[in-house]
Amino acid sequence: MTEAFRLTGLVKRFGPVLAVDRVSVRVSRGEVVALLGPNGAGKSTTVDLLLGLTAPDEGDVRVFGGTPRAALDSGRMAAMVQNGFLLRELTPAELVGLHRSMFRKPLPVKEIYARSGIGEFAGRRCGKLSGGQLQRVRHAIALAGDPELLVLDEPTAALDVDARRAFWASMREFTGGGRTVLFATHYLAEAEDYADRVVLLRQGSVVADGPVGEIRADVTGRVLRAVVPGASEPALSALDGVATARVQGDRAELACTDSDRTIRALLREFPGASGIEIAAAGLEEAFLALTAAPDAGTRLQEVRR
Ligand SMILES: Nc1ncnc2c1ncn2[C@@H]1O[C@H](COP(=O)(O)OP(=O)(O)OP(=O)(O)O)[C@@H](O)[C@H]1O
């Protein structure tokens, strides 16, 4: 498969803050990739570097073999960024027209309206639109040049549940024809439902990169839930095969790397444990384990290199 973009050894510092720390990611055409991570993990900075909005201190960005600027100017790459600026006095229809005029082969207006859902308020000034409607306008503008690569930073942050579903249904159709999408998100379910591949960031570094199913299976294995009177999180975290432990009252939830060892250790250390259930871990557990346990992330990266 041919390459859509490549980030190589990217480093970005803001004064003493290392926002992006040697990030290398290569994405092929047709992939839908989620960039997932907790607050401050470096998602927006990585997106800005990919778009060429900020220059890396070290490393290199190639988009379709050229610079981000060239890909943006030709319309091959387009973006929807958080709180992207929109002229309040203009209407969505005018903005779409303006953006279409910048490209040689823009997407037909009808298709832009249908995909972004701006039809019902296209003639109203942007200053009068709600946050969710403005987000749809940003979506429409991103589609104007009929891009092959869409870069979305928290695209559904301002949308309600229905609008979020409609957004992803439209995006799925859009990517059906082999287009590439990179989206940054906080929503684990969104990454799980819509991405082929997840790149997990923690403190500026990639701690996991792979298909959602693989990350779930390889990293955390399973989740063990039990009633464990008197147990503390540190005591449970120290058990064999436990990546992370959460305790609420008497109920404990353990993300396990080896649930067989964990169950034996649990019953040895806490003979009063009861109601034990073991389930396949969700992406949420993988996310928590990877973003909480530096060793787990390092190990996984080593395995994948
Ligand atoms: N312009 C800036 N000046 C100083 N520090 C910055 C700047 N931009 C980002 N940072 C810092 O870099 C780190 C990464 O920030 P970034 O916004 O990339 O993370 P994020 O994963 O997108 O977070 P969020 O999900 O909260 O948007 C944070 O510690 C942030 O405070």
Coordinates of C-alpha atoms and ligand atoms in Angstrom, one line a residue:
M1 CA 0.0 0.0 0.0
T2 CA 1.3 3.5 -0.7
E3 CA 2.1 6.0 2.0
A4 CA -0.2 8.9 2.9
F5 CA 2.1 10.5 5.5
R6 CA 5.1 9.8 7.6
L7 CA 6.2 11.4 10.9
T8 CA 9.9 10.6 11.7
G9 CA 11.5 11.2 15.0
L10 CA 9.4 14.3 15.8
V11 CA 10.4 16.4 18.8
K12 CA 8.6 19.6 19.9
R13 CA 9.4 21.6 23.0
F14 CA 7.6 24.6 24.4
G15 CA 10.2 26.0 26.8
P16 CA 10.8 23.3 29.4
V17 CA 7.8 21.2 28.2
L18 CA 8.6 18.3 25.9
A19 CA 5.2 18.2 24.1
V20 CA 6.2 15.7 21.5
D21 CA 9.0 13.2 22.2
R22 CA 10.5 11.3 19.2
V23 CA 7.1 10.4 17.6
S24 CA 7.4 8.3 14.5
V25 CA 4.2 7.1 12.7
R26 CA 3.7 6.0 9.1
V27 CA 0.2 5.9 7.7
S28 CA -0.8 4.2 4.5
R29 CA -3.5 5.5 2.2
G30 CA -6.9 4.3 3.1
E31 CA -6.2 3.9 6.9
V32 CA -8.4 5.5 9.5
V33 CA -6.2 6.2 12.5
A34 CA -7.1 7.5 15.9
L35 CA -4.6 9.5 17.9
L36 CA -5.6 8.8 21.4
G37 CA -4.3 10.1 24.7
P38 CA -5.1 11.8 27.9
N39 CA -5.0 15.6 28.3
G40 CA -1.7 17.1 27.5
A41 CA -0.4 13.9 25.8
G42 CA 0.7 15.8 22.7
K43 CA -2.2 15.1 20.3
S44 CA -2.9 18.6 19.2
T45 CA 0.8 19.4 18.9
T46 CA 1.3 16.3 16.7
V47 CA -1.6 17.3 14.5
D48 CA -0.2 20.8 14.2
L49 CA 3.2 19.3 13.2
L50 CA 1.5 17.1 10.6
L51 CA -0.3 20.1 9.2
G52 CA 2.9 22.2 9.2
L53 CA 1.2 24.8 11.5
T54 CA 4.2 24.5 13.7
A55 CA 7.8 23.4 12.9
P56 CA 9.4 20.5 14.7
D57 CA 12.6 21.0 16.8
E58 CA 13.8 17.7 15.4
G59 CA 12.5 15.2 12.9
D60 CA 10.6 15.4 9.6
V61 CA 7.1 15.3 8.3
R62 CA 6.3 14.1 4.8
V63 CA 2.7 14.2 3.3
F64 CA 2.3 12.3 0.0
G65 CA 6.0 12.5 -0.3
G66 CA 6.2 16.3 0.0
T67 CA 5.8 19.0 2.5
P68 CA 2.6 19.6 4.6
R69 CA 2.3 23.0 2.9
A70 CA 2.2 21.5 -0.6
A71 CA -0.4 18.9 0.5
L72 CA -2.6 21.6 2.0
D73 CA -2.2 24.0 -1.0
S74 CA -3.1 21.3 -3.5
G75 CA -6.2 20.3 -1.5
R76 CA -4.8 16.7 -1.0
M77 CA -4.7 17.3 2.8
A78 CA -7.4 19.2 4.7
A79 CA -8.0 19.7 8.4
M80 CA -10.6 20.3 11.0
V81 CA -8.9 21.8 14.0
Q82 CA -10.3 22.6 17.5
N83 CA -12.0 26.0 17.5
G84 CA -10.8 26.7 14.0
F85 CA -11.5 30.4 13.2
L86 CA -14.6 31.2 11.1
L87 CA -15.5 34.7 9.9
R88 CA -18.6 35.7 11.8
E89 CA -20.0 37.9 9.1
L90 CA -20.0 35.3 6.4
T91 CA -22.5 32.5 5.9
P92 CA -21.6 28.8 5.6
A93 CA -22.6 29.0 1.9
E94 CA -20.2 31.9 1.3
L95 CA -17.4 30.1 3.2
V96 CA -17.8 26.9 1.3
G97 CA -17.8 28.9 -2.0
L98 CA -14.7 30.7 -1.0
H99 CA -12.9 27.5 -0.1
R100 CA -14.0 25.7 -3.2
S101 CA -12.7 28.5 -5.3
M102 CA -9.2 27.8 -4.0
F103 CA -9.0 24.3 -5.5
R104 CA -8.8 22.9 -9.0
K105 CA -11.1 20.0 -8.4
P106 CA -13.4 20.9 -5.5
L107 CA -16.1 18.6 -4.2
P108 CA -19.6 19.5 -5.6
V109 CA -21.5 21.9 -3.4
K110 CA -24.4 19.4 -3.1
E111 CA -22.1 16.7 -1.8
I112 CA -20.5 19.0 0.7
Y113 CA -23.9 20.0 2.1
A114 CA -25.1 16.4 2.2
R115 CA -21.9 15.1 3.9
S116 CA -21.6 17.9 6.5
G117 CA -25.3 18.5 7.1
I118 CA -25.1 22.4 6.8
G119 CA -28.0 22.7 4.4
E120 CA -30.6 24.0 6.9
F121 CA -28.4 26.9 8.1
A122 CA -26.2 27.5 5.1
G123 CA -27.6 31.0 4.6
R124 CA -27.3 32.2 8.2
R125 CA -24.3 34.2 9.4
C126 CA -21.7 32.1 11.3
G127 CA -21.9 34.6 14.2
K128 CA -25.5 33.3 14.8
L129 CA -24.7 29.6 14.8
S130 CA -24.4 27.2 17.7
G131 CA -21.1 25.4 18.6
G132 CA -22.3 22.2 17.0
Q133 CA -23.4 23.9 13.8
L134 CA -20.1 25.7 13.6
Q135 CA -18.3 22.4 13.9
R136 CA -20.4 21.1 10.9
V137 CA -19.3 24.2 9.0
R138 CA -15.6 23.3 9.7
H139 CA -16.4 19.9 8.4
A140 CA -17.9 21.3 5.2
I141 CA -14.8 23.5 4.7
A142 CA -12.5 20.6 5.2
L143 CA -14.3 18.7 2.5
A144 CA -14.2 21.6 0.0
G145 CA -11.0 20.5 -1.9
D146 CA -12.1 16.9 -2.0
P147 CA -9.1 15.9 0.1
E148 CA -7.4 12.5 0.1
L149 CA -6.2 12.9 3.7
L150 CA -8.4 14.5 6.4
V151 CA -6.8 15.5 9.7
L152 CA -9.4 16.0 12.5
D153 CA -8.6 17.3 15.9
E154 CA -11.3 16.3 18.4
P155 CA -13.9 16.6 15.5
T156 CA -17.0 15.7 17.6
A157 CA -16.1 17.7 20.7
A158 CA -19.0 20.1 20.3
L159 CA -21.5 17.6 18.9
D160 CA -24.4 15.9 20.7
V161 CA -24.8 12.1 20.5
D162 CA -27.0 12.2 17.3
A163 CA -24.8 14.6 15.5
R164 CA -21.7 12.6 16.5
R165 CA -23.2 9.5 15.1
A166 CA -24.2 11.3 11.9
F167 CA -20.7 12.7 11.6
W168 CA -19.1 9.3 11.8
A169 CA -21.6 7.8 9.4
S170 CA -20.7 10.5 6.9
M171 CA -17.0 10.0 7.5
R172 CA -17.2 6.3 7.1
E173 CA -18.9 6.7 3.7
F174 CA -16.2 9.3 2.8
T175 CA -13.3 7.0 3.7
G176 CA -15.0 4.0 1.9
G177 CA -13.4 5.1 -1.3
G178 CA -9.8 4.7 0.1
R179 CA -9.3 8.1 1.7
T180 CA -7.2 8.5 4.7
V181 CA -8.2 10.0 8.1
L182 CA -6.2 10.8 11.2
F183 CA -8.4 12.0 14.1
A184 CA -7.3 13.0 17.6
T185 CA -9.9 12.1 20.2
H186 CA -10.5 11.7 23.9
Y187 CA -13.4 9.4 23.3
L188 CA -12.2 5.8 23.6
A189 CA -15.5 4.5 22.1
E190 CA -14.9 6.6 19.1
A191 CA -11.5 5.2 18.5
E192 CA -12.8 1.7 19.1
D193 CA -15.8 2.1 16.7
Y194 CA -14.3 4.1 13.9
A195 CA -10.5 3.6 13.7
D196 CA -8.7 0.7 12.0
R197 CA -5.7 1.6 14.0
V198 CA -5.0 3.4 17.3
V199 CA -1.8 5.4 18.1
L200 CA -1.7 5.9 21.8
L201 CA 0.2 8.9 23.1
R202 CA 1.4 9.4 26.7
Q203 CA 3.6 12.4 27.7
G204 CA 4.5 13.1 24.1
S205 CA 5.5 9.6 23.2
V206 CA 3.8 6.8 21.3
V207 CA 3.1 4.0 23.8
A208 CA 1.1 1.8 21.5
D209 CA 0.4 1.6 17.8
G210 CA -1.7 -1.0 16.3
P211 CA -5.2 -2.3 15.5
V212 CA -7.7 -1.8 18.3
G213 CA -8.1 -5.5 18.8
E214 CA -4.4 -6.1 19.0
I215 CA -3.9 -3.4 21.6
R216 CA -6.7 -4.8 23.7
A217 CA -5.5 -8.4 23.5
D218 CA -1.7 -7.8 23.7
V219 CA -1.5 -5.2 26.3
T220 CA -3.9 -5.7 29.1
G221 CA -5.1 -9.2 28.3
R222 CA -8.1 -9.3 30.7
V223 CA -10.0 -7.5 33.4
L224 CA -10.6 -9.2 36.7
R225 CA -13.4 -7.8 38.8
A226 CA -14.0 -9.0 42.4
V227 CA -15.3 -8.1 45.8
V228 CA -12.2 -7.7 47.9
P229 CA -13.0 -6.4 51.4
G230 CA -10.2 -4.2 52.9
A231 CA -8.0 -4.2 49.8
S232 CA -6.1 -1.1 48.7
E233 CA -5.1 -0.1 45.2
P234 CA -1.3 -0.3 46.0
A235 CA -1.8 -3.8 47.5
L236 CA -3.7 -5.0 44.5
S237 CA -1.4 -3.4 42.0
A238 CA 1.5 -5.3 43.5
L239 CA -0.2 -8.7 42.8
D240 CA 1.3 -10.9 40.1
G241 CA 0.1 -10.1 36.6
V242 CA -1.6 -6.8 37.5
A243 CA -1.0 -3.8 35.3
T244 CA -3.4 -1.4 37.1
A245 CA -5.9 -1.7 40.0
R246 CA -9.0 0.4 40.8
V247 CA -10.9 0.1 44.0
Q248 CA -14.4 1.5 44.8
G249 CA -15.6 0.5 48.2
D250 CA -15.2 -3.3 48.3
R251 CA -15.2 -3.7 44.6
A252 CA -11.9 -4.1 42.8
E253 CA -11.1 -4.0 39.1
L254 CA -7.8 -5.2 37.9
A255 CA -6.4 -4.8 34.4
C256 CA -4.2 -8.0 34.1
T257 CA -1.4 -8.9 31.8
D258 CA -1.7 -12.5 33.1
S259 CA -5.1 -13.2 34.7
D260 CA -4.2 -16.8 35.6
R261 CA -1.4 -15.6 37.8
T262 CA -3.5 -12.8 39.2
I263 CA -6.3 -15.0 40.3
R264 CA -3.9 -17.3 42.2
A265 CA -2.2 -14.4 43.8
L266 CA -5.5 -12.7 44.7
L267 CA -6.8 -15.7 46.5
R268 CA -3.5 -16.3 48.3
E269 CA -3.2 -12.7 49.5
F270 CA -7.0 -12.0 50.0
P271 CA -8.7 -15.3 50.8
G272 CA -12.0 -13.4 51.5
A273 CA -12.2 -12.3 47.8
S274 CA -15.5 -13.3 46.2
G275 CA -17.7 -12.8 43.1
I276 CA -14.7 -13.1 40.8
E277 CA -15.3 -12.3 37.1
I278 CA -12.8 -12.3 34.3
A279 CA -13.5 -10.5 31.0
A280 CA -11.7 -9.5 27.9
A281 CA -10.4 -6.0 28.4
G282 CA -11.9 -3.1 26.5
L283 CA -9.9 -0.3 25.0
E284 CA -10.6 1.7 28.1
E285 CA -8.6 -0.7 30.2
A286 CA -5.8 -0.9 27.7
F287 CA -5.8 2.9 27.6
L288 CA -5.7 3.2 31.4
A289 CA -3.0 0.5 31.7
L290 CA -0.8 2.1 29.0
T291 CA -1.2 5.6 30.1
A292 CA -0.6 4.7 33.8
A293 CA 2.2 2.2 33.5
P294 CA 5.4 3.6 31.9
D295 CA 7.0 0.1 31.7
A296 CA 4.0 -1.5 29.9
G297 CA 4.2 1.2 27.2
T298 CA 7.9 0.8 26.8
R299 CA 7.7 -2.9 26.5
L300 CA 5.0 -2.8 23.9
Q301 CA 6.9 -0.3 21.8
E302 CA 10.0 -2.5 21.9
V303 CA 7.9 -5.5 20.8
R304 CA 6.5 -3.5 17.9
R305 CA 9.8 -2.1 16.6
Ligands
LIG1 N1 1.9 26.9 22.6 C1 2.2 26.2 23.7 N2 3.0 26.8 24.7 C2 3.4 26.1 25.8 N3 3.1 24.8 26.0 C3 2.3 24.2 25.1 C4 1.8 24.9 24.0 N4 1.1 24.0 23.3 C5 1.0 22.8 24.0 N5 1.8 23.0 25.1 C6 2.0 21.9 26.1 O1 2.4 20.8 25.4 C7 1.8 19.6 26.0 C8 1.0 18.8 25.0 O2 -0.1 19.6 24.6 P1 -1.2 19.2 23.5 O3 -2.2 20.3 23.4 O4 -0.4 18.8 22.3 O5 -1.8 17.9 24.2 P2 -3.2 17.2 23.8 O6 -3.0 15.8 23.9 O7 -3.7 17.7 22.5 O8 -4.1 17.7 25.0 P3 -5.7 18.0 25.1 O9 -6.4 16.7 24.9 O10 -5.9 18.5 26.5 O11 -6.0 19.0 24.0 C9 1.0 20.1 27.2 O12 1.8 20.0 28.3 C10 0.7 21.5 26.8 O13 0.5 22.3 28.0

